[in-house]
C-alpha atoms as one frame of an Amber mdcrd trajectory, in Angstrom:
protein
-272.137 -54.667-167.933-272.897 -58.330-168.652-273.430 -59.174-164.935-275.688
 -56.138-164.622-277.766 -57.272-167.618-278.093 -60.735-166.135-279.065 -59.233
-162.759-281.667 -57.007-164.464-283.216 -59.989-166.112-283.373 -61.825-162.775
-284.900 -58.980-160.695-288.148 -56.948-160.876-287.877 -53.461-162.358-288.375
 -51.494-159.105-285.967 -53.723-157.240-283.460 -53.347-160.040-283.774 -49.540
-159.955-283.220 -49.569-156.176-280.260 -51.891-156.611-279.006 -49.791-159.457
-279.314 -46.677-157.292-277.442 -48.403-154.507-274.847 -49.598-156.965-274.540
 -46.072-158.316-274.168 -44.759-154.763-271.690 -47.509-154.022-269.778 -46.768
-157.198-269.942 -43.089-156.339-268.588 -43.714-152.868-265.907 -45.957-154.288
-264.995 -43.341-156.870-265.155 -40.656-154.193-262.827 -42.678-152.007-260.563
 -43.193-154.994-260.687 -39.481-155.742-259.971 -38.600-152.130-257.133 -41.092
-152.140-255.761 -39.541-155.304-256.118 -36.099-153.763-254.261 -37.220-150.654
-251.529 -38.869-152.661-251.270 -35.740-154.796-250.792 -33.616-151.690-247.991
 -35.909-150.504-246.330 -35.925-153.954-246.609 -32.145-154.184-244.979 -31.682
-150.803-242.271 -34.187-151.671-241.610 -32.527-155.033-241.538 -29.100-153.429
-238.994 -30.262-150.863-236.946 -32.082-153.483-236.958 -28.927-155.588-235.853
 -26.838-152.621-233.063 -29.307-151.819-231.961 -29.331-155.476-231.901 -25.536
-155.591-229.992 -25.381-152.304-227.402 -27.784-153.697-227.223 -25.789-156.939
-226.881 -22.495-155.074-224.119 -23.996-152.931-222.321 -25.246-156.049-222.767
 -21.881-157.771-221.311 -20.156-154.713-218.272 -22.487-154.771-217.689 -22.016
-158.492-218.119 -18.265-158.429-215.682 -18.009-155.540-213.227 -20.303-157.249
-213.338 -18.118-160.371-213.172 -14.957-158.286-210.257 -16.306-156.261-208.375
 -17.316-159.438-208.988 -13.906-160.990-207.776 -12.105-157.867-204.810 -14.474
-157.552-203.838 -13.759-161.178-204.147 -10.008-160.541-202.003 -10.313-157.417
-199.472 -12.515-159.264-199.072  -9.830-161.953-198.300  -7.293-159.215-196.052
  -9.760-157.354-194.003 -10.351-160.535-193.726  -6.626-161.219-190.103  -5.632
-160.797-190.939  -2.185-159.450-193.226  -3.608-156.771-190.680  -6.206-155.674
-188.048  -3.516-155.557-190.330  -1.359-153.428-190.860  -4.321-151.080-187.161
  -5.077-150.885-186.336  -1.447-150.081-189.296  -0.900-147.760-190.703   1.877
-149.980-194.082   2.152-148.231-195.629   4.925-150.455-194.874   2.921-153.595
-196.339  -0.246-152.038-199.483   1.595-150.947-199.861   3.149-154.418-199.470
  -0.257-156.080-202.031  -1.772-153.685-204.458   1.074-154.399-204.125   0.534
-158.156-204.544  -3.217-157.708-207.663  -2.671-155.553-209.178  -0.410-158.207
-208.514  -2.894-161.016-209.750  -5.895-159.041-212.749  -3.991-157.559-211.703
  -4.941-154.023-212.013  -2.312-151.302-209.380  -3.692-148.940-205.972  -4.952
-150.134-202.950  -5.428-147.903-199.282  -6.340-148.128-197.889  -8.396-145.250
-194.126  -8.690-144.819-192.380 -11.692-143.175-192.288  -9.908-139.826-196.057
  -9.500-139.761-196.049  -5.833-140.755-199.147  -4.807-142.683-199.324  -2.110
-145.380-202.674  -1.032-146.767-205.839   0.716-145.706-208.572  -1.205-143.918
-210.304  -1.897-140.636-207.908  -2.112-137.633-209.410  -5.457-136.556-208.934
  -6.785-140.091-205.352  -5.516-140.306-204.546  -7.266-137.020-206.122 -10.509
-138.235-204.472 -10.360-141.687-200.986 -10.033-140.178-201.059 -13.613-138.878
-202.699 -15.295-141.869-199.592 -16.093-144.021-197.915 -17.828-141.096-200.944
 -19.941-140.197-202.281 -20.715-143.667-202.094 -24.418-144.404-199.641 -25.532
-147.098-201.030 -25.411-150.623-203.886 -23.050-149.713-204.228 -19.512-151.048
-207.557 -18.474-149.562-209.231 -18.549-146.163-212.166 -17.088-144.250-211.647
 -15.175-141.007-214.170 -13.841-138.490-213.592 -10.513-136.734-215.670  -8.258
-134.547-216.447  -6.223-137.659-217.651  -9.167-139.679-216.534 -12.142-141.727
-214.024 -11.757-144.563-212.731 -14.053-147.287-208.992 -13.628-147.897-207.057
 -14.343-151.111-203.308 -14.702-150.409-200.629 -14.434-153.117-196.906 -14.650
-152.307-194.314 -12.126-153.517-191.109 -13.906-154.561-187.692 -12.265-155.066
-186.754 -15.119-155.368-187.701 -16.262-151.847-190.936 -15.193-150.227-190.565
 -11.549-149.154-194.200 -10.940-148.385-197.774 -11.607-149.379-200.471  -9.614
-151.180-203.842 -10.235-149.487-207.298  -9.340-150.760-210.024  -9.041-148.095
-213.606  -9.341-149.348-216.394  -8.829-146.797-219.019 -11.554-146.632-221.648
  -8.984-145.737-225.302  -8.376-146.560-224.405  -7.159-150.061-222.507 -10.365
-150.818-225.379 -12.470-149.474-227.900 -10.496-151.563-225.812 -11.155-154.688
-225.809 -14.865-153.891-229.588 -14.870-153.310-230.160 -13.314-156.731-228.461
 -16.254-158.418-231.136 -18.643-157.148-234.348 -19.402-158.992-236.160 -19.462
-155.644-236.098 -16.654-153.054-233.773 -18.373-150.628-232.038 -16.597-147.740
-228.248 -16.601-147.399-226.759 -15.876-143.976-223.239 -15.951-142.578-222.909
 -17.579-139.135-219.996 -17.060-136.776-219.185 -18.258-133.284-220.391 -16.142
-130.392-218.526 -15.553-127.156-219.768 -18.866-125.752-218.871 -20.844-128.869
-222.485 -20.891-130.123-223.146 -20.323-133.801-225.241 -17.224-134.438-226.166
 -15.022-137.352-225.900 -11.264-137.479-229.396 -10.737-135.959-229.892 -13.982
-134.034-231.105 -16.379-136.692-232.788 -19.280-134.877-235.009 -19.619-131.836
-233.591 -23.008-130.950-229.870 -22.317-130.637-229.202 -25.963-129.719-230.833
 -27.178-132.963-228.875 -24.633-135.010-225.592 -25.602-133.386-226.300 -29.306
-133.913-227.109 -28.620-137.583-223.868 -26.655-138.063-221.755 -29.257-136.220
-223.069 -31.983-138.539-222.105 -29.862-141.563-218.610 -29.278-140.176-218.301
 -33.023-139.507-218.897 -33.739-143.205-222.681 -33.716-143.742-223.200 -32.001
-147.128-226.884 -32.754-147.781-229.646 -30.160-147.106-231.851 -30.778-144.092
-234.767 -29.335-142.146-234.239 -26.579-139.607-236.729 -24.719-137.421-236.284
 -20.966-137.931-238.231 -17.932-136.677-240.530 -18.180-139.718-241.138 -21.880
-139.175-239.650 -25.002-140.672-237.323 -24.510-143.641-235.015 -26.432-145.890
-231.437 -25.487-145.052-227.877 -26.180-146.207-224.813 -25.272-144.137-221.454
 -24.807-145.904-218.453 -24.506-143.535-215.963 -21.808-144.562-212.451 -22.877
-143.658-210.128 -20.522-141.819-206.330 -20.303-142.288-205.691 -23.460-140.250
-208.451 -25.397-141.994-210.862 -25.099-139.065-214.219 -23.527-139.918-214.364
 -19.950-138.663-217.693 -19.149-140.321-220.577 -20.991-141.962-222.739 -20.050
-144.941-226.372 -21.003-144.203-228.777 -21.206-147.162-232.444 -21.567-146.152
-235.881 -21.571-147.781-239.100 -21.818-145.678-241.379 -24.749-146.430-244.349
 -22.360-146.461-242.762 -20.377-149.268-241.843 -23.588-151.085-245.473 -24.732
-150.947-246.902 -21.343-151.990-246.857 -22.089-155.759-248.808 -25.275-155.035
-251.574 -23.663-152.957-253.894 -23.069-155.886-253.503 -26.651-157.014-254.137
 -27.972-153.515-257.334 -25.943-153.273-258.372 -27.112-156.696-257.827 -30.731
-155.705-259.947 -30.274-152.583-262.780 -28.619-154.518-262.567 -31.281-157.155
-262.948 -33.911-154.436-266.107 -32.240-153.082-267.602 -31.830-156.520-266.619
 -35.372-157.268-268.935 -36.568-154.494-271.840 -35.313-156.659-270.453 -35.758
-160.144-268.003 -38.522-159.429-268.959 -40.634-162.427-268.434 -37.711-164.791
-265.382 -36.117-163.202-263.309 -38.919-161.737-261.462 -39.843-164.891-260.933
 -36.237-165.855-259.695 -35.380-162.394-257.436 -38.420-162.415-256.116 -37.588
-165.840-255.830 -33.901-165.001-253.983 -34.273-161.692-252.346 -37.634-161.166
-250.663 -37.824-164.544-249.206 -34.256-164.518-248.100 -34.730-160.902-246.309
 -37.932-161.863-244.711 -36.136-164.789-243.681 -33.303-162.459-242.231 -35.804
-160.009-240.208 -37.467-162.755-239.062 -34.083-164.043-238.022 -33.005-160.535
-236.038 -36.207-160.082-234.357 -35.714-163.451-233.519 -32.122-162.545-232.118
 -33.285-159.210-229.780 -35.609-161.115-228.647 -32.728-163.334-230.712 -33.553
-166.435-232.751 -30.885-168.227-236.443 -31.883-168.523-239.219 -29.926-170.263
-242.821 -30.570-169.136-245.618 -30.405-171.681-248.118 -27.679-170.658-251.540
 -28.805-171.894-253.747 -26.482-169.855-253.725 -23.149-168.081-255.083 -24.410
-164.766-253.075 -24.831-161.580-251.271 -27.903-162.850-250.500 -26.177-166.132
-249.196 -23.097-164.353-247.148 -25.321-162.049-245.666 -27.101-165.053-244.941
 -23.725-166.671-243.258 -22.466-163.482-241.262 -25.684-163.251-240.120 -25.243
-166.866-239.028 -21.661-166.130-237.146 -22.789-163.023-235.478 -25.634-164.897
-234.513 -23.336-167.763-233.101 -20.825-165.268-230.956 -23.443-163.576-229.646
 -24.706-166.913-228.969 -21.150-168.109-226.951 -20.394-164.974-225.023 -23.631
-165.370-224.215 -22.645-168.953-223.158 -19.165-167.840-220.858 -20.568-165.171
-219.416 -23.048-167.634-218.824 -20.253-170.144-217.032 -18.156-167.524-214.906
 -21.148-166.599-213.755 -21.720-170.180-213.734 -18.215-171.710-211.860 -14.993
-171.093-214.159 -12.378-169.577-212.380  -9.444-171.293-212.219 -10.607-174.925
-214.779 -13.410-174.945-212.147 -15.718-176.426-211.541 -19.220-175.045-209.181
 -19.141-172.065-206.117 -21.198-171.155-208.167 -24.103-169.716-210.259 -24.330
-172.882-207.119 -24.000-175.002-205.454 -26.887-173.202-208.479 -29.157-173.644
-208.719 -28.344-177.358-204.983 -28.842-177.836-205.025 -32.232-176.099-207.970
 -33.311-178.227-206.224 -32.114-181.393-203.000 -33.956-180.493-204.940 -37.152
-179.829-206.721 -36.821-183.153-203.625 -36.104-185.283-201.597 -38.856-183.605
-204.217 -41.404-184.664-204.454 -40.079-188.229-200.773 -39.382-188.783-201.443
 -35.655-189.242-200.023 -32.540-187.594-201.297 -29.550-185.671-199.585 -26.183
-185.181-199.866 -23.686-182.340-198.889 -20.052-182.689-198.030 -18.202-179.471
-197.823 -14.434-179.714-197.775 -11.386-177.527-197.853  -7.666-178.140-194.647
  -5.639-178.284-194.727  -2.622-176.001-198.054  -3.459-174.357-196.778  -2.453
-170.919-196.004   0.988-172.292-199.591   1.327-173.525-200.924   0.480-170.066
-198.482   2.817-168.352-199.025   5.782-170.671-202.690   5.512-171.684-204.143
   3.551-168.779-205.535   0.068-168.324-208.961   0.813-169.913-207.227   1.637
-173.190-205.024  -1.431-172.783-208.117  -3.592-172.269-209.752  -2.075-175.351
-206.589  -2.823-177.325-206.690  -6.468-176.209-210.339  -6.757-177.289-209.547
  -5.280-180.698-206.553  -7.582-181.154-208.747 -10.544-180.199-211.295  -9.605
-182.882-208.511  -9.107-185.422-206.997 -12.527-184.693-210.411 -14.183-184.863
-210.908 -12.671-188.310-207.463 -13.619-189.612-207.574 -17.167-188.181-211.170
 -18.086-188.953-210.033 -21.656-189.602-208.184 -21.878-186.272-208.957 -21.876
-182.559-208.022 -18.449-181.157-207.513 -18.088-177.386-206.224 -15.544-174.903
-203.809 -17.183-172.506-203.569 -14.162-170.211-202.147 -10.640-170.176-201.164
  -9.757-173.741-200.536 -13.395-174.696-202.647 -15.094-177.354-202.462 -18.534
-178.931-203.929 -20.139-182.043-204.432 -23.848-182.736-204.278 -24.542-186.462
-204.666 -27.735-188.477-201.334 -28.036-190.262-202.176 -31.125-192.316-204.265
 -29.720-195.152-201.906 -26.860-196.073-198.479 -26.760-194.364-197.873 -23.257
-195.756-201.012 -21.953-194.054-199.209 -21.630-190.705-196.444 -19.488-192.169
-198.925 -17.373-194.149-201.118 -16.809-191.091-198.146 -15.772-188.953-197.042
 -13.260-191.587-200.565 -11.855-192.005-200.787 -11.331-188.211-197.446  -9.527
-188.164-198.529  -7.338-191.085-201.873  -6.495-189.457-200.390  -5.703-186.055
-197.553  -3.795-187.676-200.075  -1.107-188.662-201.221   1.479-186.073-204.514
   0.547-184.404-207.197   3.105-183.521-208.400   2.392-179.995-210.708   4.697
-178.005-209.546   7.762-179.868-205.858   6.847-179.664-203.615   5.745-182.497
-201.481   2.973-181.030-198.399   1.661-182.798-197.874  -1.868-181.617-196.407
  -5.019-183.014-196.095  -8.687-182.268-193.644 -11.549-182.051-194.779 -15.102
-182.807-193.436 -18.493-181.812-194.633 -21.604-183.655-194.464 -25.280-182.697
-195.889 -28.151-184.771-197.101 -31.301-183.047-196.542 -34.094-182.596-192.986
 -33.576-183.915-192.279 -30.666-181.562-194.241 -32.163-178.677-196.605 -35.102
-178.259-198.425 -33.582-175.286-199.958 -30.171-174.680-197.429 -29.017-172.067
-194.392 -29.825-174.202-195.856 -28.309-177.355-196.851 -25.093-175.594-193.468
 -24.848-173.882-191.673 -25.221-177.209-193.887 -22.595-178.818-192.938 -20.251
-175.958-189.266 -20.975-176.595-189.756 -20.084-180.259-191.507 -16.869-179.156
-188.559 -16.034-176.924-186.202 -16.540-179.880-188.389 -14.249-182.017-188.036
 -11.519-179.384-184.289 -12.050-179.227-184.091 -11.699-183.027-185.506  -8.200
-182.935-189.279  -8.582-182.421-191.826  -8.224-185.188-190.877 -11.657-186.603
-192.022 -15.257-186.271-189.839 -18.244-185.538-190.449 -21.993-185.630-189.291
 -24.174-182.775-185.938 -25.933-183.148-184.551 -28.598-180.799-181.569 -26.353
-180.080-183.918 -23.864-178.436-185.009 -26.466-175.903-181.431 -27.334-175.054
-180.560 -23.647-174.701-183.595 -23.075-172.475-182.657 -25.982-170.215-179.096
 -24.708-170.017-180.324 -21.206-169.218-182.739 -22.523-166.594-179.979 -24.560
-164.959-177.725 -21.522-165.018-180.436 -19.509-163.265-180.785 -22.191-160.567
-177.005 -22.344-160.172-176.877 -18.551-159.822-179.390 -18.621-156.999-177.411
 -21.378-155.284-174.156 -19.475-155.815-175.628 -16.387-154.193-176.808 -18.337
-151.154-173.777 -20.592-150.718-171.048 -17.980-151.288-169.563 -19.175-154.583
-168.819 -15.608-155.760-165.545 -13.816-155.134-163.936 -10.582-156.290-160.820
 -10.087-158.357-159.234  -6.652-158.745-157.535  -5.032-161.765-155.258  -2.101
-160.949-155.752   1.383-162.430-152.371   3.120-162.847-152.200   6.886-162.271
-149.962   8.310-165.037-149.745  11.695-163.345-148.372  10.364-160.039-146.783
   7.155-161.401-148.509   4.932-158.872-151.549   2.719-158.491-154.519   4.993
-157.963-157.226   2.381-157.615-158.592  -1.061-158.453-161.678  -2.077-160.391
-163.663  -4.845-158.667-164.420  -7.733-161.049-166.907 -10.481-160.211-165.759
 -14.107-160.416-167.885 -17.254-160.031-166.201 -20.490-159.013-168.793 -23.181
-159.748-168.222 -26.417-157.726-168.572 -28.586-160.869-168.007 -26.315-163.884
-165.119 -24.392-162.400-164.685 -20.724-163.283-167.753 -19.404-165.172-166.983
 -16.306-167.317-169.136 -13.244-166.515-170.235 -13.037-170.151-172.142 -16.298
-169.633-174.084 -15.406-166.501-174.421 -11.609-166.260-177.170 -11.433-168.896
-179.122 -14.213-167.127-178.733 -12.416-163.823-180.091  -9.223-165.373-183.051
 -10.987-167.019-184.061 -12.700-163.770-183.424  -9.687-161.515-180.719 -11.558
-159.570-178.248  -8.878-160.656-179.662  -6.626-157.923-178.816  -9.044-155.116
-175.480  -9.945-156.727-174.649  -6.262-157.214-175.464  -5.548-153.573-173.019
  -8.266-152.511-170.302  -6.905-154.825-170.751  -3.401-153.426-170.553  -4.610
-149.808-167.535  -6.861-150.461-165.602  -4.302-152.518-165.953  -1.643-149.816
-164.959  -4.148-147.145-161.807  -5.163-149.047-160.808  -1.552-149.836-160.688
  -0.543-146.182-157.358  -2.414-145.901-155.732  -0.406-148.724-153.813   2.887
-148.463-155.939   6.038-148.351-154.994   7.168-151.866-156.191   3.896-153.474
-159.810   3.894-154.591-162.091   0.982-155.501-164.257   1.145-158.646-167.468
  -0.876-158.841-169.339  -1.392-162.105-173.120  -1.042-161.631-175.746  -2.679
-163.853-178.484  -0.369-165.257-181.075  -2.559-163.567-179.303  -2.239-160.230
-178.849   1.510-160.680-182.568   2.082-161.404-183.558   0.115-158.297-185.146
   2.476-155.788-182.984   1.117-152.959-179.628   1.616-154.708-178.655   4.734
-152.715-179.391   2.869-149.495-177.182  -0.034-150.626-174.220   2.312-151.098
-174.879   4.022-147.771-174.980   0.671-145.971-171.823  -0.564-147.704-169.914
   2.566-146.660-171.325   2.525-143.117-170.583  -1.133-142.448-167.083  -1.069
-143.920-166.057   2.379-142.686-164.712   3.269-146.158-164.369   6.987-146.896
-167.008   7.902-149.551-164.474   9.576-151.905-162.583   6.259-152.167-165.612
   4.593-153.796-166.077   5.119-157.516-169.358   3.962-159.112-169.061   3.153
-162.825-172.188   3.415-164.972-172.772   3.145-168.710-174.855   5.348-170.981
-177.652   2.753-171.005-178.859   3.898-167.556-180.206   7.045-169.244-182.434
   5.169-171.687-185.523   5.075-169.446-185.438   8.735-168.459-182.637  11.208
-167.869-184.202  13.281-165.084-184.420  10.567-162.423-180.913   9.313-163.255
-179.352  12.771-162.948-181.179  13.280-159.640-179.689  10.067-158.233-176.220
  10.971-159.520-176.369  14.286-157.673-177.448  12.436-154.517-174.409  10.161
-154.825-172.205  13.221-155.378-173.664  14.792-152.230-172.643  11.668-150.291
-169.058  12.126-151.529-169.086   9.117-153.866-167.274   9.498-157.196-169.092
   8.661-160.456-167.413   7.473-163.671-168.949   7.114-167.141-167.840   3.730
-168.497-167.411   2.727-172.181-167.532   6.361-173.272-168.087   6.938-176.975
-169.933   3.723-177.756-173.463   5.174-177.321-175.495   7.764-179.181-175.744
  10.680-176.793-172.556  10.764-174.764-172.052  14.530-175.053-175.566  15.290
-173.811-174.915  13.123-170.751-171.701  15.018-170.012-173.664  18.247-170.185
-176.363  16.909-167.805-174.000  15.741-165.078-170.359  16.559-164.259-168.796
  13.103-163.986-165.597  12.649-162.015-164.067  10.421-164.672-164.568   9.281
-168.261-163.375   5.786-169.172-162.288   5.585-172.820-163.585   2.384-174.395
-161.106  -0.312-175.436-162.309  -0.125-179.055-160.551   3.285-179.382-157.487
   2.276-177.387-156.754  -0.823-179.494-155.696   1.205-182.536-154.631   4.491
-180.903-150.935   3.859-181.629-151.352   3.131-185.363-154.598   4.765-186.488
-154.676   8.548-186.677-158.471   8.700-186.526-158.560   6.676-183.322-155.796
   8.819-181.886-157.720  11.949-182.804-160.852  10.638-181.105-158.910   9.779
-177.950-157.240  13.196-177.984-160.657  14.873-178.360-162.047  12.898-175.434
-159.052  13.782-173.255-159.275  17.483-174.178-163.040  17.476-173.558-162.566
  15.855-170.154-159.831  18.320-169.239-162.057  21.243-170.190-164.836  19.826
-168.002-162.382  19.107-165.138-162.812  15.352-165.426-160.227  12.578-165.239
-159.775   9.989-168.016-158.929   6.303-167.849-157.985   4.338-170.959-159.252
   0.756-170.837-157.563  -2.278-172.392-153.988  -0.939-172.697-151.892  -3.904
-173.787-148.606  -2.604-175.279-146.076   0.159-174.705-146.896   1.988-177.958
-150.448   2.491-176.770-149.158   3.655-173.392-146.748   6.165-174.960-149.466
   7.621-177.193-151.951   7.885-174.331-149.362   9.445-172.005-148.458  11.948
-174.679-152.095  12.923-175.194-152.522  13.657-171.488-154.602  10.650-170.399
-154.920  10.594-166.587-154.691   6.844-165.970-154.609   3.483-167.712-155.999
   0.020-167.108-155.096  -3.155-168.963-152.929  -6.209-169.340-149.828  -4.080
-169.999-149.768  -3.212-166.317-151.538  -6.225-164.817-154.245  -8.770-165.311
-156.916  -9.004-162.586-155.454 -10.343-159.355-156.882 -11.987-156.268-157.812
  -9.853-153.261-154.997 -11.312-151.164-152.375 -10.011-153.662-153.552  -6.383
-153.765-151.453  -5.037-150.887-148.332  -6.730-152.244-148.848  -5.121-155.667
-149.338  -1.679-154.101-146.131  -2.033-152.098-144.075  -3.476-154.992-142.071
  -1.637-157.728-144.008  -0.275-160.725-141.885  -1.810-163.454-144.701  -2.505
-165.912-145.165   1.109-166.914-142.013   2.629-165.723
């Protein structure tokens, strides 16, 4: 004002007023120009912020889509893996039991909420209900899927589908379970709902001429659309501008890889610029009106307009940039005008994005059924705990537990009740281990991380309290469920300095707890690790032995006391390991049964025994001992039929030996199969008779051809009257039921004399002969019978 005062003193009053008026007009024009400039800049900033916001939301929506699909794919893969590991399903696949496979697929589809689930065998055969075009496309996917991939997108005439592929191993790949999820309008609507802005999601696929088109012809300029998609396929991942029927829009194209890795479809996310600018319309109008009013009241309104528009716009721009970089920013809302409402809308959008990020993160690190931390979260916490205790010289314990008999709960009461049981167990564990980190690893497996430094006895006390709590019946959805638990405990860093080792050792301790009778807890011991490695190596060696032909059969003669001649031979499995030499059956049979290899091994034994027996005289039978697991396999009858057909052996020369344990999982189905074998002409013998609990009831259920008296009775039959009485009772019972008897383990002449006097039909044991090689069988049959003569 000092220059103005000096000018006023130098000029007349009227001239000063005119000059002042002109100065006021000049100042007004200058302020008006400034205001108009600010308004113009504001328009540019608004448009830039709107576009930046759209691009940020498109990126976020694309990331959300990827994460949701990754979680969905993992969930479906886990569901398929559970089915693929199911012994019954693998047996159905191995035997070609189509109804069982279709039933299993239907159950899996219902649990996974997937409408179309298929099983594809190595020949390309497809089992499952679905569109014919989809079935034809699915058949070729396992063979063309790139190594290491378990999902792909395929385009058919009926639409685009995302496939989740999970192999079925037994132990080699014998097929694949494939989920097919349609990427249809419903899926796109679900994706659109996850966005804070009303974007449009569309699936593009190649037309007949190789042009990319949507379901209803998305773009007017097909060349521009194809160029946009080609750039995305070439590696361009940033959103861009695309001219659509509704005008220009922000767009992001995400190629969806097919089985070979080549994009067969593209997800196009778009948001029109007109819709993006809609929230800013009121503010733009306000800025324009403010500019016009400013021409009249510029001196009074310029600062207010500047402060009311430029500063909030700058703050909005900074907030948008921060949000684009992934940082949460809250704008201060100081008015309820357009700028204030814009800031409020921005805050809501920002909060929505953050909330969705938190939800996705929670799903990634927590179990959706129980709400407990999942395996990924558990591993991170365990690694952090191990790092912490290693620096402080402390210790941390993990308790791994699972529920005893949980499969029976699912099978008898249904999966909803099983899920409710898991939720209740999760709550119970959280209450008992309030000072620990409780997680669900998967299925019925739980784990707890516990600080073992403050109170070393706390781990033992917690394990016992869990066993006591789960030892009581639980009330779940109106059912009283008697369950239990076994617990394995490992303490780091002594039992493992890294998460993988510590968890593996806790699992070994859990396995020992189950071996010791369940309902107990066991701490890890180094011997368990050595035993596990030995067992694992034995399993690998068994698989190699099966494939490379290391097995052979030995035969022990069965002497017919009635006809004083050899009446048959029992086939005995022998394993000649290239490095360890002869491996006793007692060392590997249990491993073969636990891993399911006993089925394949038993099939080989049956085929080889029948083949060898065809060279023997017609009166000489071959007896083959059958594992309960092999007997319960749905394809067992077919195995016997094939063995007889290929070898040409008469059915009545084959004798199948089973033990009472085959009846433990249901008598009806076992008796049905036994009658089917009898109808084929195959003989059936009950092995180890008298050692079980219900032998007499089994004899009543099925008329066996032979009863084999267990060696434990034969050992003392010559000197112990009670043993002799038991043997005599068995022989008399068998005679009354028109069954033969064979005494096992006969080793001296006194035993033979007593057994012959009691009317035993035949004997087997070292007194007559040890097991011999297959090449010596014919010579023994032709030679003199001096051993029992």
